[in-house]
mmCIF file of C-alpha atoms and ligand atoms in Angstrom:
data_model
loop_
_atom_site.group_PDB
_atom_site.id
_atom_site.type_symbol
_atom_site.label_atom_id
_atom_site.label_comp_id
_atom_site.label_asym_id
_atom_site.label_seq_id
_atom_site.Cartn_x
_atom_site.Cartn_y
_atom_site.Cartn_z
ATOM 1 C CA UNK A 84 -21.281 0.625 -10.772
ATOM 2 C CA UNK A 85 -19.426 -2.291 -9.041
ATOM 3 C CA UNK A 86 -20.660 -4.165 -6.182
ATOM 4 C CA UNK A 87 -20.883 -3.285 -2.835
ATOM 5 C CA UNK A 88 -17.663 -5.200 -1.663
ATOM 6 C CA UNK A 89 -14.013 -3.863 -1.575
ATOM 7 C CA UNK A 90 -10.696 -5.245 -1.488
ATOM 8 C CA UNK A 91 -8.328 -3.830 1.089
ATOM 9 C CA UNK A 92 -4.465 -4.390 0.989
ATOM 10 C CA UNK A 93 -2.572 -4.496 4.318
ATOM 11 C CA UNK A 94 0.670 -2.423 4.001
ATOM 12 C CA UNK A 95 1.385 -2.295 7.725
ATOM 13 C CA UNK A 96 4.492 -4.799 7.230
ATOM 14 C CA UNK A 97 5.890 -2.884 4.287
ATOM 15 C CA UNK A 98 4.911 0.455 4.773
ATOM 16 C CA UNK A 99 4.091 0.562 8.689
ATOM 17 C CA UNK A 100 6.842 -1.532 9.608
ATOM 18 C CA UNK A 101 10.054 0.008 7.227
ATOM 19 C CA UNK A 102 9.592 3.749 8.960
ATOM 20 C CA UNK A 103 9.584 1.897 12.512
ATOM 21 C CA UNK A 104 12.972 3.244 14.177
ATOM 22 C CA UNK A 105 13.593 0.332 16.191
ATOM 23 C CA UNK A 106 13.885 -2.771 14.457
ATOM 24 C CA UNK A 107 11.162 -4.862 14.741
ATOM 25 C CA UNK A 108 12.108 -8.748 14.218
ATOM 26 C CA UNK A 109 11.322 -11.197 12.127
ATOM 27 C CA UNK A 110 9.430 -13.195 14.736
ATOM 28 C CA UNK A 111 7.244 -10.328 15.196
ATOM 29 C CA UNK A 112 6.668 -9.306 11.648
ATOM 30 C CA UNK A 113 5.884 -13.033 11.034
ATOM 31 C CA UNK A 114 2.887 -13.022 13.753
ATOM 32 C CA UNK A 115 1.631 -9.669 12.630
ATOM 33 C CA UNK A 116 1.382 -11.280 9.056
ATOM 34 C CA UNK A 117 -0.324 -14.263 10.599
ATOM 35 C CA UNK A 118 -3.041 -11.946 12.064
ATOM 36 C CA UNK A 119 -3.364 -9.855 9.313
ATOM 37 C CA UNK A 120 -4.134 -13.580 7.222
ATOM 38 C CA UNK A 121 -6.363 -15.147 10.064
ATOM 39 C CA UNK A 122 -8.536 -12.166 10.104
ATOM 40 C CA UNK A 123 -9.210 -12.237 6.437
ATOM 41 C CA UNK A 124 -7.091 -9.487 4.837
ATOM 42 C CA UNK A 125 -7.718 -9.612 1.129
ATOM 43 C CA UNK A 126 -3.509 -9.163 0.517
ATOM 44 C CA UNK A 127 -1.375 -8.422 2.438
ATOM 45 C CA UNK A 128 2.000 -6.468 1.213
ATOM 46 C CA UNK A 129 4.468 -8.314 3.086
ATOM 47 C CA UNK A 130 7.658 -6.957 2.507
ATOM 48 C CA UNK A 131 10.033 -5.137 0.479
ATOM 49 C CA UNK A 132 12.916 -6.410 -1.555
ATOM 50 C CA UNK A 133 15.348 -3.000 -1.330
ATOM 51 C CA UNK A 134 18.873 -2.589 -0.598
ATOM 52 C CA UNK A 135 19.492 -3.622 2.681
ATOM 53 C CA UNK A 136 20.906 -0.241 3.412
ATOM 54 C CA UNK A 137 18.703 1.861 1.697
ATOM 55 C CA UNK A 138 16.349 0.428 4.380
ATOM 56 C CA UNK A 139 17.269 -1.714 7.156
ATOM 57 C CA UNK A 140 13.861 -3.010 8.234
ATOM 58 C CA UNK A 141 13.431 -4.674 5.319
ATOM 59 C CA UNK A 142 16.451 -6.783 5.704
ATOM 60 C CA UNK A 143 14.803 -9.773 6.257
ATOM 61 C CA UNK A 144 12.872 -9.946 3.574
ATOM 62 C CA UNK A 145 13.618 -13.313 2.617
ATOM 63 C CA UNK A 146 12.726 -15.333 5.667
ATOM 64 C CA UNK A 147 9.586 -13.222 6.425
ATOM 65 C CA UNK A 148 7.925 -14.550 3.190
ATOM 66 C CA UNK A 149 9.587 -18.208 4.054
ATOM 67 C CA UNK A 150 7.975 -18.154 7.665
ATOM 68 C CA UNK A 151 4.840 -16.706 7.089
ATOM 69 C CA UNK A 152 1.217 -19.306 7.195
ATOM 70 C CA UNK A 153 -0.015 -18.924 3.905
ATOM 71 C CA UNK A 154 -3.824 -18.625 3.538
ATOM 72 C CA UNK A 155 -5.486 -19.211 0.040
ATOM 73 C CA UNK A 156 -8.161 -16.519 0.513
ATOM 74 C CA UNK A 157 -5.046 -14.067 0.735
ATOM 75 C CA UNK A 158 -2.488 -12.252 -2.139
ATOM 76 C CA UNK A 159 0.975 -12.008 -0.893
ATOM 77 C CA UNK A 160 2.855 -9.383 -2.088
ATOM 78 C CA UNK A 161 6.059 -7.376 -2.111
ATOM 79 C CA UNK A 162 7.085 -3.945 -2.822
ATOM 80 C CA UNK A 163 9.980 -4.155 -6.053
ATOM 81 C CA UNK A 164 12.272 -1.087 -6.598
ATOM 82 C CA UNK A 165 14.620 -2.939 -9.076
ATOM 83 C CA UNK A 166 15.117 -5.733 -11.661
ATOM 84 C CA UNK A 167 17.856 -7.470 -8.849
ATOM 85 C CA UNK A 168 14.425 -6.381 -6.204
ATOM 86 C CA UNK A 169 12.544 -9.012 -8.543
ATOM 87 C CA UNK A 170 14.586 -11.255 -8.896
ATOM 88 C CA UNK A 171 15.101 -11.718 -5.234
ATOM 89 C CA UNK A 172 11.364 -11.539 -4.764
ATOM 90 C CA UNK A 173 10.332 -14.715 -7.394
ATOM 91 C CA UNK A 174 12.472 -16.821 -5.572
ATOM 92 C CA UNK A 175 10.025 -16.694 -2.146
ATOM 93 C CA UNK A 176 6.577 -17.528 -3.926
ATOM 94 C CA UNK A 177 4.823 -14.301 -3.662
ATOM 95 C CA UNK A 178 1.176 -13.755 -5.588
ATOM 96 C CA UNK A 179 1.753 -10.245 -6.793
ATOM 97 C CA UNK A 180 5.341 -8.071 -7.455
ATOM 98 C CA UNK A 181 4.270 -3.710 -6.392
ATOM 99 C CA UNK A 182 6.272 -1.959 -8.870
ATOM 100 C CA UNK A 183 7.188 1.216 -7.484
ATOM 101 C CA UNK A 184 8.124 4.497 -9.332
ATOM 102 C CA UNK A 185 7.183 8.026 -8.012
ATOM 103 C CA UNK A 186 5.844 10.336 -10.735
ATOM 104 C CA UNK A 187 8.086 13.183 -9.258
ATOM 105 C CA UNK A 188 11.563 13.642 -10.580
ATOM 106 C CA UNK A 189 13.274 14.400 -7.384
ATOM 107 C CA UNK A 190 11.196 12.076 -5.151
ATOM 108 C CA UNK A 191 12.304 9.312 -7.238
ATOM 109 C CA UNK A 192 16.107 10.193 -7.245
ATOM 110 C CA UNK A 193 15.790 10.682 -3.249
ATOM 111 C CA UNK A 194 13.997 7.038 -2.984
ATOM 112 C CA UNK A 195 15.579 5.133 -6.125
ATOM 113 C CA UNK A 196 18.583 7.159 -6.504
ATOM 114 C CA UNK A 197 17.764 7.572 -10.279
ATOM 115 C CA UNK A 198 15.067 9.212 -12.812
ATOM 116 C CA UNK A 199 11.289 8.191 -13.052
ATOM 117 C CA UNK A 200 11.724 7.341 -16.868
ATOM 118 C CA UNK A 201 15.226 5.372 -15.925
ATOM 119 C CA UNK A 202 13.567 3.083 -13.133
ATOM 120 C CA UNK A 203 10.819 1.922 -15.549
ATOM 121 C CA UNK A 204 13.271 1.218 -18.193
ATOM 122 C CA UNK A 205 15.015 -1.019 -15.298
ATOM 123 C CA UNK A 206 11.242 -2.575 -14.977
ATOM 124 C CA UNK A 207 10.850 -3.752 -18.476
ATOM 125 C CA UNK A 208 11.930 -7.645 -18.255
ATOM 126 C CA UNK A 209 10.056 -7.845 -14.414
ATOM 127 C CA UNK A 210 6.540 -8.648 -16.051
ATOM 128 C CA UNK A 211 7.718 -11.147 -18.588
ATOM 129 C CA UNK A 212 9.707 -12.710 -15.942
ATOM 130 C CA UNK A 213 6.937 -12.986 -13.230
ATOM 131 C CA UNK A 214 4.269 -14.256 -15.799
ATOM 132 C CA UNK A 215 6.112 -17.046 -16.569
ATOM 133 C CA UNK A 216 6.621 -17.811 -12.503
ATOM 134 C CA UNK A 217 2.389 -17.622 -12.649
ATOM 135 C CA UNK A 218 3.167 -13.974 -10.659
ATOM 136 C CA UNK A 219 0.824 -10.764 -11.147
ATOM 137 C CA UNK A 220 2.342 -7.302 -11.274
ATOM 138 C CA UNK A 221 0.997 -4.169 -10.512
ATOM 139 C CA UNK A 222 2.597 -0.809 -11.314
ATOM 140 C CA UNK A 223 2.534 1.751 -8.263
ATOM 141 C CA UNK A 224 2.766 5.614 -8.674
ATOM 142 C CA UNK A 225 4.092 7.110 -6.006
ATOM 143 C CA UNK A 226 3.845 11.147 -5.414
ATOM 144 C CA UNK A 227 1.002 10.767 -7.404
ATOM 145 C CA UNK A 228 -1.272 13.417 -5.627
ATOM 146 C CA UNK A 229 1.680 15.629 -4.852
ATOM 147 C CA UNK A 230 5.363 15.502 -3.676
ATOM 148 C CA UNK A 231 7.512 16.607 -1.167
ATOM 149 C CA UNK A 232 10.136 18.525 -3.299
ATOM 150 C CA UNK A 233 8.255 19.924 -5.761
ATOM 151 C CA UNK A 234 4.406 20.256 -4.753
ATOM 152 C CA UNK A 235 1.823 19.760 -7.603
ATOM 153 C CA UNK A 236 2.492 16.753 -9.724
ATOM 154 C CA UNK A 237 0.877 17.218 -13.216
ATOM 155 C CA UNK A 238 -1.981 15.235 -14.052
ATOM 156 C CA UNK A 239 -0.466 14.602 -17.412
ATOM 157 C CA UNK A 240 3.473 13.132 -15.684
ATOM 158 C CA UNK A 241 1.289 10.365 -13.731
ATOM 159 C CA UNK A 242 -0.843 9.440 -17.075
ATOM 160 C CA UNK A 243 2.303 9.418 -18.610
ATOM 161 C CA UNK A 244 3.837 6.653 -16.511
ATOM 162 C CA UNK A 245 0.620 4.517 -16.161
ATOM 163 C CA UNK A 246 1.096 4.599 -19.765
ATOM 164 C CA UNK A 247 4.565 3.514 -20.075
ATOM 165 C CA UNK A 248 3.574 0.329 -16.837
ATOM 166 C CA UNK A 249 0.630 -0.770 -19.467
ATOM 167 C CA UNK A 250 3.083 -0.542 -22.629
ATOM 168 C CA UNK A 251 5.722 -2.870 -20.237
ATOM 169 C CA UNK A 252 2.693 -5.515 -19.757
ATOM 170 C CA UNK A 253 1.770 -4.553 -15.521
ATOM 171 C CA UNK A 254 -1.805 -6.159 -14.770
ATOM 172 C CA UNK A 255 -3.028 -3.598 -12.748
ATOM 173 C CA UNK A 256 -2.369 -0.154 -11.120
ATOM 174 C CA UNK A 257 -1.367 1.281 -7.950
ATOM 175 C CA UNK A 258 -1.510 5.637 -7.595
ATOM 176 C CA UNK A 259 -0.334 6.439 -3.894
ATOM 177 C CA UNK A 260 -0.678 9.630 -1.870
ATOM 178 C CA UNK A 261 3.071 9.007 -0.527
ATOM 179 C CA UNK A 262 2.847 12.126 1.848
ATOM 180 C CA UNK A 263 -0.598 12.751 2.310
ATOM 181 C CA UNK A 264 -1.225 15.455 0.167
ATOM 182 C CA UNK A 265 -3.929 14.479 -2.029
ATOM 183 C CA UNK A 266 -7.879 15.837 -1.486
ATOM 184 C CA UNK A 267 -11.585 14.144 -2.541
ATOM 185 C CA UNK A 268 -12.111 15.799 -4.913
ATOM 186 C CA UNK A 269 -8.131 15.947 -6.552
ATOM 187 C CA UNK A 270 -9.115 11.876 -6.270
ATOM 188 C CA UNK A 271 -12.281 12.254 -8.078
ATOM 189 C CA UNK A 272 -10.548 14.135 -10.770
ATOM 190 C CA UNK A 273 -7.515 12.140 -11.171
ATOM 191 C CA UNK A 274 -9.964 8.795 -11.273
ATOM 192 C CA UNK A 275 -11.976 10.583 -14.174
ATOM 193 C CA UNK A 276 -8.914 11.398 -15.849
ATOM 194 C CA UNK A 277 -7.337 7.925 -15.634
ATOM 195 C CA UNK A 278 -11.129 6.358 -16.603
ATOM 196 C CA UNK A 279 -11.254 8.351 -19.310
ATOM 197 C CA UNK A 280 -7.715 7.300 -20.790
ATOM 198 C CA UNK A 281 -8.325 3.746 -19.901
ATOM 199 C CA UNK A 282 -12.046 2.835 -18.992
ATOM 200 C CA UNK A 283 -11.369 -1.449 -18.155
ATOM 201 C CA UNK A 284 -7.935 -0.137 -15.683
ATOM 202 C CA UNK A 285 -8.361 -1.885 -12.220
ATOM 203 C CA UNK A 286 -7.174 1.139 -10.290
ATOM 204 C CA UNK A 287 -5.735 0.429 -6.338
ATOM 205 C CA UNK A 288 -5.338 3.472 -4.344
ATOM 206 C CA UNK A 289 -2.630 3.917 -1.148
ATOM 207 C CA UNK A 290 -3.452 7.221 0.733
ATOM 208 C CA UNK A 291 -1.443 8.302 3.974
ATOM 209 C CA UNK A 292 -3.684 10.639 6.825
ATOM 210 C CA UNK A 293 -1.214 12.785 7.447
ATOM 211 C CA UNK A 294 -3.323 16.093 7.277
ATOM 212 C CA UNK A 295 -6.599 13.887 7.916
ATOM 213 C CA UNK A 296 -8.068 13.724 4.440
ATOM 214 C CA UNK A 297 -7.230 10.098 4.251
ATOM 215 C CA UNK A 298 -10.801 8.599 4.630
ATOM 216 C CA UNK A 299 -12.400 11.108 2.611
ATOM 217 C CA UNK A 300 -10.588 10.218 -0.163
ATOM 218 C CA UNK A 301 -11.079 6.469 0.062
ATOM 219 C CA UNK A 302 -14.989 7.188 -0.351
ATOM 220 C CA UNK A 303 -14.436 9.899 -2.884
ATOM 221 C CA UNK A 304 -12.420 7.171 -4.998
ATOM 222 C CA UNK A 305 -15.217 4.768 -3.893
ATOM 223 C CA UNK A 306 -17.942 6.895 -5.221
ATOM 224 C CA UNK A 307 -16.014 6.927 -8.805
ATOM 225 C CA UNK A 308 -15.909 2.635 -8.898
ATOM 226 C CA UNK A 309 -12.574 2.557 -7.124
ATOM 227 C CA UNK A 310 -12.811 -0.944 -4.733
ATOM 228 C CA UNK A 311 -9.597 -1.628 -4.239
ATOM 229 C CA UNK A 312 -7.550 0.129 -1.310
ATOM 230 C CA UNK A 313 -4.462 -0.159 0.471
ATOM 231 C CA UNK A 314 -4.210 0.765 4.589
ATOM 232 C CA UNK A 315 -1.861 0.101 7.467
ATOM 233 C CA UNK A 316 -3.111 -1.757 10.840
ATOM 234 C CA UNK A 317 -2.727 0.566 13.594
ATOM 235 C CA UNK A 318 -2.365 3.421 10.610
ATOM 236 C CA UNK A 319 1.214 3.152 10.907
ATOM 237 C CA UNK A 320 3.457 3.879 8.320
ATOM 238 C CA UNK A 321 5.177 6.528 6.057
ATOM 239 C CA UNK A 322 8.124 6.315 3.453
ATOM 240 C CA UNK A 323 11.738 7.203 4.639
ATOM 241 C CA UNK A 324 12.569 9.019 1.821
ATOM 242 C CA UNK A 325 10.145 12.013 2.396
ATOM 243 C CA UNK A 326 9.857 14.549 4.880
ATOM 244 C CA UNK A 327 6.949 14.881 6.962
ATOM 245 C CA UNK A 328 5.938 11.203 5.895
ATOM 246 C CA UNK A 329 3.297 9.681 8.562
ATOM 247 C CA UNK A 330 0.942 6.806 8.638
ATOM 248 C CA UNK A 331 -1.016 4.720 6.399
ATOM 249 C CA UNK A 332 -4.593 5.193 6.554
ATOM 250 C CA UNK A 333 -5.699 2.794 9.227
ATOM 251 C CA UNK A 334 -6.994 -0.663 8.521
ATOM 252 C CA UNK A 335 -9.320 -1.042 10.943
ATOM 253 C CA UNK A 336 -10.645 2.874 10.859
ATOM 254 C CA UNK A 337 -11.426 1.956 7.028
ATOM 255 C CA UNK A 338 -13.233 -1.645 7.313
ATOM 256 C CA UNK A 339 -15.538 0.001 10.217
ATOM 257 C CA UNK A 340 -16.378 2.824 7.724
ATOM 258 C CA UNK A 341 -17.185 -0.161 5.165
ATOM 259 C CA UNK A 342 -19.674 -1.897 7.234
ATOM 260 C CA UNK A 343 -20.956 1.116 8.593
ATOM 261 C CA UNK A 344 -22.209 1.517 5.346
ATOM 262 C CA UNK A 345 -22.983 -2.008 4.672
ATOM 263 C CA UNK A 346 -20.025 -2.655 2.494
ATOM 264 C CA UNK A 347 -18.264 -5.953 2.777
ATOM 265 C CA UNK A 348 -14.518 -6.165 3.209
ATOM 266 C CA UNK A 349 -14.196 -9.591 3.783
ATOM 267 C CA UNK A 350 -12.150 -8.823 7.138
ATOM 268 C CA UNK A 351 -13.085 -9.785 10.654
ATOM 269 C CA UNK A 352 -12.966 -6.162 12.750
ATOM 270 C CA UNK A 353 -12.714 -7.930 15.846
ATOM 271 C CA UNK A 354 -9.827 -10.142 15.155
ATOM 272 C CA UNK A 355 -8.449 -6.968 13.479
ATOM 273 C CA UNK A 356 -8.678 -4.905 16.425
ATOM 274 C CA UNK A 357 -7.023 -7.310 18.806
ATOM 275 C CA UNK A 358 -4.290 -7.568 16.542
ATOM 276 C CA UNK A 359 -4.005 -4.035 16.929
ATOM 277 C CA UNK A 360 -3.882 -3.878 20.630
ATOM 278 C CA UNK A 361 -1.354 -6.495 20.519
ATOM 279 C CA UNK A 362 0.791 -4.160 17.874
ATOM 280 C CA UNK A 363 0.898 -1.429 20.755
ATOM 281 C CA UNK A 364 2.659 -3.825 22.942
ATOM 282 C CA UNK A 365 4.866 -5.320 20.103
ATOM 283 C CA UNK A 366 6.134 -2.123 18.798
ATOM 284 C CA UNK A 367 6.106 -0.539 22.385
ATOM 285 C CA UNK A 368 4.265 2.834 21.356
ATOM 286 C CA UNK A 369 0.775 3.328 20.566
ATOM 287 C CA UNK A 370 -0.465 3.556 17.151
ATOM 288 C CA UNK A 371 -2.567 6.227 15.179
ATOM 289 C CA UNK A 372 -5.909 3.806 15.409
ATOM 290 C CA UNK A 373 -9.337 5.766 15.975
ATOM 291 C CA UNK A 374 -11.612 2.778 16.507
ATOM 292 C CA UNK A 375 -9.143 0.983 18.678
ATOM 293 C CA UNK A 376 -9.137 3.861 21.382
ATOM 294 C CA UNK A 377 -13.359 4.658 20.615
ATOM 295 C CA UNK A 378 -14.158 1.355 20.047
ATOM 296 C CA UNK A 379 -16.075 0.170 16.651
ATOM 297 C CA UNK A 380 -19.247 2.492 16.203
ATOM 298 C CA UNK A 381 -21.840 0.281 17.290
ATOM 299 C CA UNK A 382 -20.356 -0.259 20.622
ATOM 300 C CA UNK A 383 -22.784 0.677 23.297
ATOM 301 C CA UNK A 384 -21.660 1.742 26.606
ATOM 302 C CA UNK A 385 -23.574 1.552 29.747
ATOM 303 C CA UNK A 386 -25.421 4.997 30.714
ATOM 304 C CA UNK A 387 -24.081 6.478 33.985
ATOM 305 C CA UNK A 388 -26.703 5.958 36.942
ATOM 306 C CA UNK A 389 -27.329 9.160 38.051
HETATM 307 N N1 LIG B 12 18.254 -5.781 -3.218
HETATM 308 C C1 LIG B 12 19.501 -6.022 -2.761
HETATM 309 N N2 LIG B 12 20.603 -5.503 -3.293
HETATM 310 C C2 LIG B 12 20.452 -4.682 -4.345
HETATM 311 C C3 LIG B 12 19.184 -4.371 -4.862
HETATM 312 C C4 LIG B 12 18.049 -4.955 -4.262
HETATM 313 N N3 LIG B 12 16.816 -4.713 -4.702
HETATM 314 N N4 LIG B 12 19.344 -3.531 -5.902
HETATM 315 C C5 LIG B 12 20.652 -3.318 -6.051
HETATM 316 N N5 LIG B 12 21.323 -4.022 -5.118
HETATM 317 C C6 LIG B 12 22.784 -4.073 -4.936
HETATM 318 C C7 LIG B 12 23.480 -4.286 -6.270
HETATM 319 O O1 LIG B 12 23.585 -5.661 -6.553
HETATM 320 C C8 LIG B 12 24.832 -3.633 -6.024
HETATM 321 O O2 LIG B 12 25.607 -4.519 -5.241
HETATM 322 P P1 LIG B 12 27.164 -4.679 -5.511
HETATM 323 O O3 LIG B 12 27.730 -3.315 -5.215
HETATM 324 O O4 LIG B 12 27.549 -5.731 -4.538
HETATM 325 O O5 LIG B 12 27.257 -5.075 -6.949
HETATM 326 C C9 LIG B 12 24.479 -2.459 -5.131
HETATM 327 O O6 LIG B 12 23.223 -2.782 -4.517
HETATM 328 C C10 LIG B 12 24.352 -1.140 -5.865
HETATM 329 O O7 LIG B 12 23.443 -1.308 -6.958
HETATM 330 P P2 LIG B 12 22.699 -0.050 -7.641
HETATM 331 O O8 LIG B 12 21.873 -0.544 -8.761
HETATM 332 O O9 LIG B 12 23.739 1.007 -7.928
HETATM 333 O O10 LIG B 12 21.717 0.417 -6.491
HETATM 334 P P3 LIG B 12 21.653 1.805 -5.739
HETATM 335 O O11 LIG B 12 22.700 1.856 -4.697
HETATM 336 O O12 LIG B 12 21.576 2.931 -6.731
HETATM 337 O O13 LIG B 12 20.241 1.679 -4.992
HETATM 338 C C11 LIG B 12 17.972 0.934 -4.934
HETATM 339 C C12 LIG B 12 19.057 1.615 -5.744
HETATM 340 C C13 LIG B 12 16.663 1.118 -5.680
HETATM 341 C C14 LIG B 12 18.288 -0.533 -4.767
HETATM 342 C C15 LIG B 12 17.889 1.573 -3.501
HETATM 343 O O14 LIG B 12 17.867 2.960 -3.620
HETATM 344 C C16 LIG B 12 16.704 1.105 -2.732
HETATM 345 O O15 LIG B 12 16.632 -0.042 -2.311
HETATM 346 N N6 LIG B 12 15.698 1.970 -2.491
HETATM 347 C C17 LIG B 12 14.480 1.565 -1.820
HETATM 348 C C18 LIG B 12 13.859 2.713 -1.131
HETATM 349 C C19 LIG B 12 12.603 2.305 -0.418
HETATM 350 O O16 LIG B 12 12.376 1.178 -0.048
HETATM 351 N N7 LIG B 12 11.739 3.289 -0.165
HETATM 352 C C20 LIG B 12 10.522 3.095 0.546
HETATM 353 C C21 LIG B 12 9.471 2.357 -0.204
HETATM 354 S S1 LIG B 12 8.794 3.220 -1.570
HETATM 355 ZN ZN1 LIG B 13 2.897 4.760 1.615
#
């Protein structure tokens, strides 16, 4: 079994920040970023590099990853839909190109606007490419635990894509629960499954909460070897293209878990949590956060004089 230490991603500028309905600016995104690096995120998934239109948010790609404070303990990376997506992305110095893909048919024409099997033919050159820019690339699965459209995704369609991502030349891979749908111990199975296939695969996982299974999974994945993670500060986020979408799990309701149980994330909680408060106030709205409104476990309160 692996250590006790994890690796946690921080998709709240990708993922939080692209289902935000007022646009949040670049100044903002920038000092979010800056927060998520001084408090010792692992990576950080800055942006993505999508059409414009298919997602205005995002628009700025470019000068977020030219303003951001880069800090060598952290992987900066970007979220990919195309060849042109990759192309724009290796020209603003990130660590590590997302690949995404959803496993489902119809989720993939909704987000992409074309097949599963079409979009990873599109991938082919983006490996080749980014190793010769020194660039790692990981191949994310989205739908992987269910979609939207079409409900149960077949074990054997997600093994079949990991599979065609390896043949391409990805270094690692990504299987998200775009829509919340997955359960412990779907996770466990689908871990076994993909273990068994591939026993030396550095799986990353990316669930969403959105019917409250979300940290459940993350230790049923963690009890199979699975250490690295994805999550959202504030446990914002959700993907445009599919109804229902809501948030990330939530950065700092994950690293609490961890050191509850004595496992190290590398991540400061406190400066975390502040950086959470101060998200509220950016974005105007509150944000899905558990330990920011209880406060981290250990946190004693006074007892009421009676
Ligand atoms: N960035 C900027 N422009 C892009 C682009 C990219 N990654 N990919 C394509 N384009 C441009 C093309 O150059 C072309 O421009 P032109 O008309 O001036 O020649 C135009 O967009 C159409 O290209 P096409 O390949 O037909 O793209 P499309 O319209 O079918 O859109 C995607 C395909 C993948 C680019 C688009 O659906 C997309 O960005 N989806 C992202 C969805 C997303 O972010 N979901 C949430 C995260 S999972
Ligand atoms: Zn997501």
């Amino acid at each position: 079994m692996p250590e006790n230490r994890v690796w946690i991603t921080d998709v709240c500028p990708r993922d939080g920040f692209q289902i935000e309905p007022e646009f949040v600016s670049t100044e903002i995104k920038v000092k979010v970023i800056d927060a998520l690096s001084a408090a010792g995120s692992a990576a950080i998934e800055v942006t993505s590099f999508v059409h414009p239109k298919a997602v205005p948010q995002m628009a700025d790609a470019e000068e977020v990853m030219l303003n951001i404070k880069r800090n060598p303990g952290t992987s900066y990376e970007v979220l990919i839909p195309n060849l042109r997506g990759a192309e724009r992305a290796l020209r603003t110095n990130p660590n590590q190109l997302n690949l995404v893909v959803s496993a489902s048919e119809s989720h993939n024409r909704s987000n992409l606007r074309r097949g599963t099997f079409d979009t990873l033919n599109d991938f082919v050159e983006v490996p080749k490419l980014a190793s010769s820019a020194g660039v790692l690339v990981q191949g994310g699965v989205a739908t992987a635990f269910g979609c939207p459209f079409e409900g149960e995704v077949p074990v054997s369609r997600v093994l079949d894509v990991i599979h065609r991502y390896l043949e391409m030349g990805v270094d690692t891979i990504k299987l998200a629960d775009t829509t919340g749908m997955a359960n412990p111990e779907q996770v466990r199975n689908m871990i076994r499954e993909v273990k068994n296939r591939w026993p030396e695969l550095r799986i990353h996982l990316h669930f969403h909460n959105t019917r409250g299974m979300g940290l459940a999974n993350v230790y049923a994945a963690y009890l199979e070897g699975v250490r690295h993670f994805d999550a959202s500060l504030g446990g914002i986020g959700g993907c445009p293209f599919a109804p229902g979408a809501s948030g990330n799990i939530c950065t700092e309701d994950t690293v609490n878990m961890f050191h509850d149980m004595k496992i190290v994330t590398g991540v400061d909680l406190d400066q975390l949590l502040a950086a959470s408060g101060r998200l509220e106030k950016q974005l105007g709205h509150s944000v899905p956060s558990q330990v920011l409104k209880a406060g981290k476990t250990l946190d004693l309160h006074s007892q009421p004089q009676f």
